[in-house]
Amino acid sequence: NKLDWLFGPFAFRADLASNWLNYDGTSWDAQMIPYVRGVRRHNWRIASVTVSFRHSKEMKAQEEGDPVWTTKRLNQLNLLFDLLGTKELTP
């Protein structure tokens, strides 16, 4: 099984909500950083549910190979690394 942790909606137990509510992120990082920290710091176990979803051909065609989208994705990854730091991203 492969977990796509960058894909859309996610769910968690109510007792974990404070991890997201107490994070000061303003964008997609508000979903990602608490998630990564929980896995790294608290050994959270992650499960996935198969969702019948595919991006439209038009959306894929718009993004694939377009330098604007490539730059956007690269900036997102760089922000993730900047916010988490080497300590949280290495074993």
XYZ file of N, CA, C and O in Angstrom:
364
model
N 0.833 -1.193 0.000
C 0.000 0.000 0.000
C 0.865 1.240 0.000
O 1.895 1.294 0.642
N 0.404 2.242 -0.702
C 1.136 3.493 -0.787
C 0.245 4.615 -0.269
O -0.884 4.772 -0.721
N 0.750 5.365 0.671
C 0.004 6.475 1.245
C 0.411 7.760 0.555
O 1.590 8.114 0.537
N -0.534 8.455 -0.041
C -0.264 9.742 -0.668
C -0.594 10.819 0.358
O -1.710 11.285 0.458
N 0.393 11.211 1.145
C 0.165 12.142 2.247
C 0.037 13.583 1.797
O -0.156 14.476 2.605
N 0.105 13.825 0.500
C -0.123 15.174 -0.017
C -1.496 15.316 -0.653
O -1.833 16.350 -1.189
N -2.290 14.270 -0.611
C -3.578 14.282 -1.294
C -4.700 14.705 -0.370
O -4.930 14.091 0.656
N -5.382 15.752 -0.725
C -6.651 16.216 -0.186
C -6.983 16.005 1.271
O -6.134 16.120 2.140
N -8.244 15.702 1.530
C -8.758 15.591 2.891
C -8.083 14.481 3.691
O -7.612 13.501 3.133
N -8.062 14.664 4.979
C -7.526 13.643 5.860
C -8.340 13.661 7.144
O -9.072 14.603 7.420
N -8.233 12.622 7.916
C -8.983 12.506 9.166
C -8.050 12.025 10.257
O -7.033 11.394 9.983
N -8.408 12.345 11.492
C -7.619 11.899 12.630
C -8.538 11.798 13.844
O -9.646 12.323 13.844
N -8.045 11.128 14.869
C -8.822 10.999 16.095
C -8.973 12.368 16.749
O -8.059 13.196 16.713
N -10.111 12.609 17.370
C -10.403 13.903 17.989
C -9.365 14.293 19.034
O -9.045 15.477 19.176
N -8.801 13.326 19.735
C -7.816 13.664 20.773
C -6.502 14.182 20.197
O -5.650 14.676 20.936
N -6.324 14.120 18.889
C -5.119 14.650 18.253
C -5.333 16.064 17.696
O -4.384 16.685 17.213
N -6.537 16.577 17.773
C -6.878 17.858 17.148
C -5.992 19.011 17.611
O -5.666 19.908 16.825
N -5.589 19.008 18.864
C -4.786 20.124 19.377
C -3.479 20.278 18.612
O -2.936 21.387 18.515
N -2.969 19.205 18.044
C -1.735 19.288 17.261
C -1.910 20.171 16.033
O -0.978 20.859 15.624
N -3.073 20.175 15.451
C -3.353 21.045 14.300
C -3.830 22.411 14.762
O -3.439 23.428 14.192
N -4.647 22.458 15.778
C -5.178 23.730 16.253
C -4.102 24.635 16.836
O -4.212 25.860 16.768
N -3.050 24.059 17.376
C -1.980 24.843 17.985
C -0.853 25.199 17.018
O 0.087 25.879 17.394
N -0.963 24.755 15.787
C 0.058 25.082 14.795
C -0.315 26.390 14.111
O -1.470 26.602 13.741
N 0.666 27.282 13.923
C 0.404 28.620 13.381
C 0.523 28.722 11.866
O 0.635 29.819 11.337
N 0.505 27.612 11.171
C 0.633 27.656 9.718
C -0.510 28.394 9.055
O -1.599 28.530 9.606
N -0.240 28.881 7.855
C -1.244 29.675 7.142
C -1.639 29.086 5.796
O -2.473 29.650 5.110
N -1.042 27.980 5.432
C -1.314 27.413 4.114
C -1.346 25.896 4.242
O -1.677 25.363 5.301
N -0.958 25.202 3.189
C -0.952 23.744 3.204
C -0.043 23.192 4.288
O -0.210 22.068 4.740
N 0.924 23.997 4.746
C 1.813 23.539 5.815
C 1.049 23.278 7.108
O 1.467 22.467 7.929
N -0.105 23.917 7.283
C -0.916 23.710 8.493
C -1.481 22.294 8.547
O -1.846 21.810 9.612
N -1.538 21.626 7.430
C -1.931 20.224 7.395
C -0.705 19.328 7.536
O -0.703 18.367 8.284
N 0.358 19.683 6.839
C 1.510 18.805 6.732
C 2.407 18.760 7.966
O 2.835 17.685 8.378
N 2.730 19.916 8.521
C 3.720 19.957 9.601
C 3.248 19.190 10.837
O 3.990 18.347 11.357
N 2.028 19.421 11.338
C 1.595 18.626 12.492
C 1.580 17.128 12.199
O 1.903 16.310 13.061
N 1.238 16.773 10.992
C 1.213 15.370 10.569
C 2.617 14.760 10.653
O 2.824 13.715 11.268
N 3.589 15.419 10.037
C 4.960 14.912 10.035
C 5.516 14.867 11.454
O 6.146 13.893 11.864
N 5.279 15.912 12.226
C 5.783 15.941 13.604
C 5.168 14.835 14.453
O 5.848 14.245 15.291
N 3.897 14.563 14.256
C 3.261 13.490 15.013
C 3.849 12.131 14.719
O 4.073 11.321 15.623
N 4.127 11.886 13.456
C 4.736 10.620 13.069
C 6.158 10.522 13.628
O 6.545 9.505 14.182
N 6.916 11.614 13.498
C 8.313 11.596 13.935
C 8.460 11.621 15.458
O 9.279 10.910 16.015
N 7.688 12.476 16.130
C 7.880 12.677 17.569
C 7.074 11.721 18.442
O 7.462 11.414 19.558
N 5.912 11.297 17.947
C 5.002 10.516 18.787
C 4.712 9.131 18.231
O 3.841 8.430 18.737
N 5.407 8.786 17.134
C 5.251 7.464 16.536
C 3.800 7.161 16.140
O 3.324 6.040 16.308
N 3.103 8.187 15.656
C 1.736 7.960 15.199
C 1.735 6.914 14.104
O 2.645 6.831 13.294
N 0.699 6.131 14.064
C 0.506 5.148 13.009
C -0.493 5.727 12.012
O -1.530 6.258 12.395
N -0.174 5.580 10.771
C -0.981 6.161 9.707
C -1.631 5.033 8.913
O -0.985 4.041 8.592
N -2.887 5.216 8.595
C -3.603 4.261 7.759
C -4.188 5.023 6.570
O -4.428 6.223 6.646
N -4.401 4.325 5.498
C -4.983 4.974 4.330
C -6.260 4.266 3.915
O -6.494 3.111 4.250
N -7.055 4.994 3.184
C -8.292 4.482 2.633
C -8.239 4.739 1.130
O -7.902 5.842 0.699
N -8.529 3.737 0.355
C -8.519 3.908 -1.082
C -9.688 4.792 -1.502
O -10.824 4.579 -1.082
N -9.369 5.795 -2.299
C -10.377 6.741 -2.777
C -10.396 6.672 -4.296
O -9.345 6.742 -4.934
N -11.573 6.532 -4.847
C -11.706 6.476 -6.296
C -11.686 7.903 -6.840
O -12.706 8.563 -6.959
N -10.491 8.373 -7.124
C -10.334 9.740 -7.619
C -9.172 9.787 -8.593
O -8.134 9.177 -8.361
N -9.357 10.501 -9.654
C -8.284 10.763 -10.604
C -8.397 12.216 -11.034
O -9.487 12.710 -11.282
N -7.218 12.855 -11.123
C -7.218 14.208 -11.673
C -7.699 14.127 -13.113
O -7.440 13.153 -13.815
N -8.363 15.175 -13.542
C -8.818 15.193 -14.929
C -7.613 15.253 -15.864
O -6.536 15.730 -15.492
N -7.803 14.775 -17.066
C -6.734 14.822 -18.057
C -6.306 16.261 -18.307
O -5.126 16.538 -18.506
N -7.269 17.170 -18.282
C -6.961 18.584 -18.507
C -6.061 19.137 -17.396
O -5.119 19.882 -17.656
N -6.361 18.755 -16.148
C -5.558 19.231 -15.028
C -4.133 18.680 -15.114
O -3.169 19.416 -14.930
N -4.027 17.390 -15.411
C -2.704 16.781 -15.534
C -1.923 17.440 -16.665
O -0.737 17.738 -16.522
N -2.588 17.678 -17.786
C -1.927 18.298 -18.926
C -1.467 19.720 -18.582
O -0.400 20.156 -19.027
N -2.259 20.411 -17.775
C -1.920 21.779 -17.387
C -0.668 21.799 -16.507
O 0.182 22.671 -16.644
N -0.551 20.848 -15.606
C 0.546 20.854 -14.644
C 1.814 20.169 -15.130
O 2.914 20.627 -14.847
N 1.693 19.066 -15.822
C 2.862 18.284 -16.199
C 3.740 19.033 -17.199
O 3.290 19.439 -18.257
N 5.001 19.192 -16.818
C 5.952 19.840 -17.712
C 5.868 21.348 -17.750
O 6.640 21.992 -18.464
N 4.960 21.943 -16.989
C 4.827 23.398 -16.966
C 5.771 23.956 -15.905
O 5.664 23.614 -14.725
N 6.707 24.820 -16.297
C 7.676 25.342 -15.342
C 7.035 26.095 -14.163
O 7.576 26.094 -13.064
N 5.890 26.694 -14.381
C 5.211 27.406 -13.292
C 4.792 26.421 -12.200
O 5.025 26.656 -11.005
N 4.195 25.293 -12.591
C 3.771 24.294 -11.610
C 4.961 23.583 -10.987
O 4.969 23.268 -9.793
N 5.982 23.326 -11.784
C 7.189 22.699 -11.254
C 7.816 23.600 -10.189
O 8.216 23.129 -9.115
N 7.874 24.881 -10.448
C 8.411 25.839 -9.479
C 7.549 25.885 -8.225
O 8.069 25.918 -7.103
N 6.236 25.849 -8.398
C 5.337 25.863 -7.243
C 5.592 24.647 -6.356
O 5.693 24.765 -5.130
N 5.678 23.469 -6.949
C 5.910 22.249 -6.171
C 7.278 22.286 -5.488
O 7.422 21.869 -4.341
N 8.286 22.792 -6.174
C 9.613 22.907 -5.589
C 9.595 23.870 -4.398
O 10.184 23.594 -3.354
N 8.900 24.984 -4.537
C 8.782 25.940 -3.432
C 8.073 25.315 -2.236
O 8.437 25.577 -1.082
N 7.056 24.507 -2.490
C 6.357 23.826 -1.394
C 7.299 22.874 -0.661
O 7.308 22.836 0.570
N 8.074 22.111 -1.395
C 9.021 21.194 -0.761
C 10.088 21.948 0.023
O 10.445 21.557 1.137
N 10.576 23.038 -0.537
C 11.579 23.838 0.180
C 11.003 24.419 1.463
O 11.685 24.450 2.490
N 9.762 24.874 1.426
C 9.123 25.399 2.629
C 8.995 24.297 3.676
O 9.276 24.514 4.864
N 8.614 23.115 3.246
C 8.499 21.989 4.160
C 9.837 21.709 4.842
O 9.913 21.558 6.061
N 10.905 21.686 4.074
C 12.236 21.463 4.640
C 12.633 22.603 5.580
O 13.211 22.368 6.636
N 12.333 23.829 5.197
C 12.668 24.975 6.051
C 11.921 24.924 7.381
O 12.484 25.204 8.432
N 10.643 24.565 7.344
C 9.828 24.558 8.559
C 10.170 23.390 9.479
O 10.131 23.513 10.701
N 10.488 22.258 8.901
C 10.777 21.081 9.711
C 12.242 20.990 10.116
O 12.565 20.517 11.201
N 13.117 21.415 9.259
C 14.539 21.364 9.564
C 15.115 19.973 9.421
O 14.405 18.968 9.386
N 16.403 19.929 9.350
C 17.125 18.670 9.161
C 16.841 17.681 10.271
O 16.690 16.487 10.045
N 16.750 18.159 11.511
C 16.561 17.276 12.655
C 15.298 16.425 12.528
O 15.288 15.248 12.860
N 14.213 17.026 12.054
C 12.947 16.297 11.965
C 12.813 15.475 10.693
O 11.929 14.637 10.595
N 13.665 15.713 9.731
C 13.534 15.024 8.449
C 14.526 13.891 8.259
O 14.479 13.194 7.262
N 15.426 13.707 9.193
C 16.392 12.624 9.066
C 16.160 11.590 10.153
O 15.726 11.931 11.249
N 16.454 10.327 9.844
C 16.232 9.254 10.833
C 17.088 9.402 12.073
O 18.066 10.038 12.127
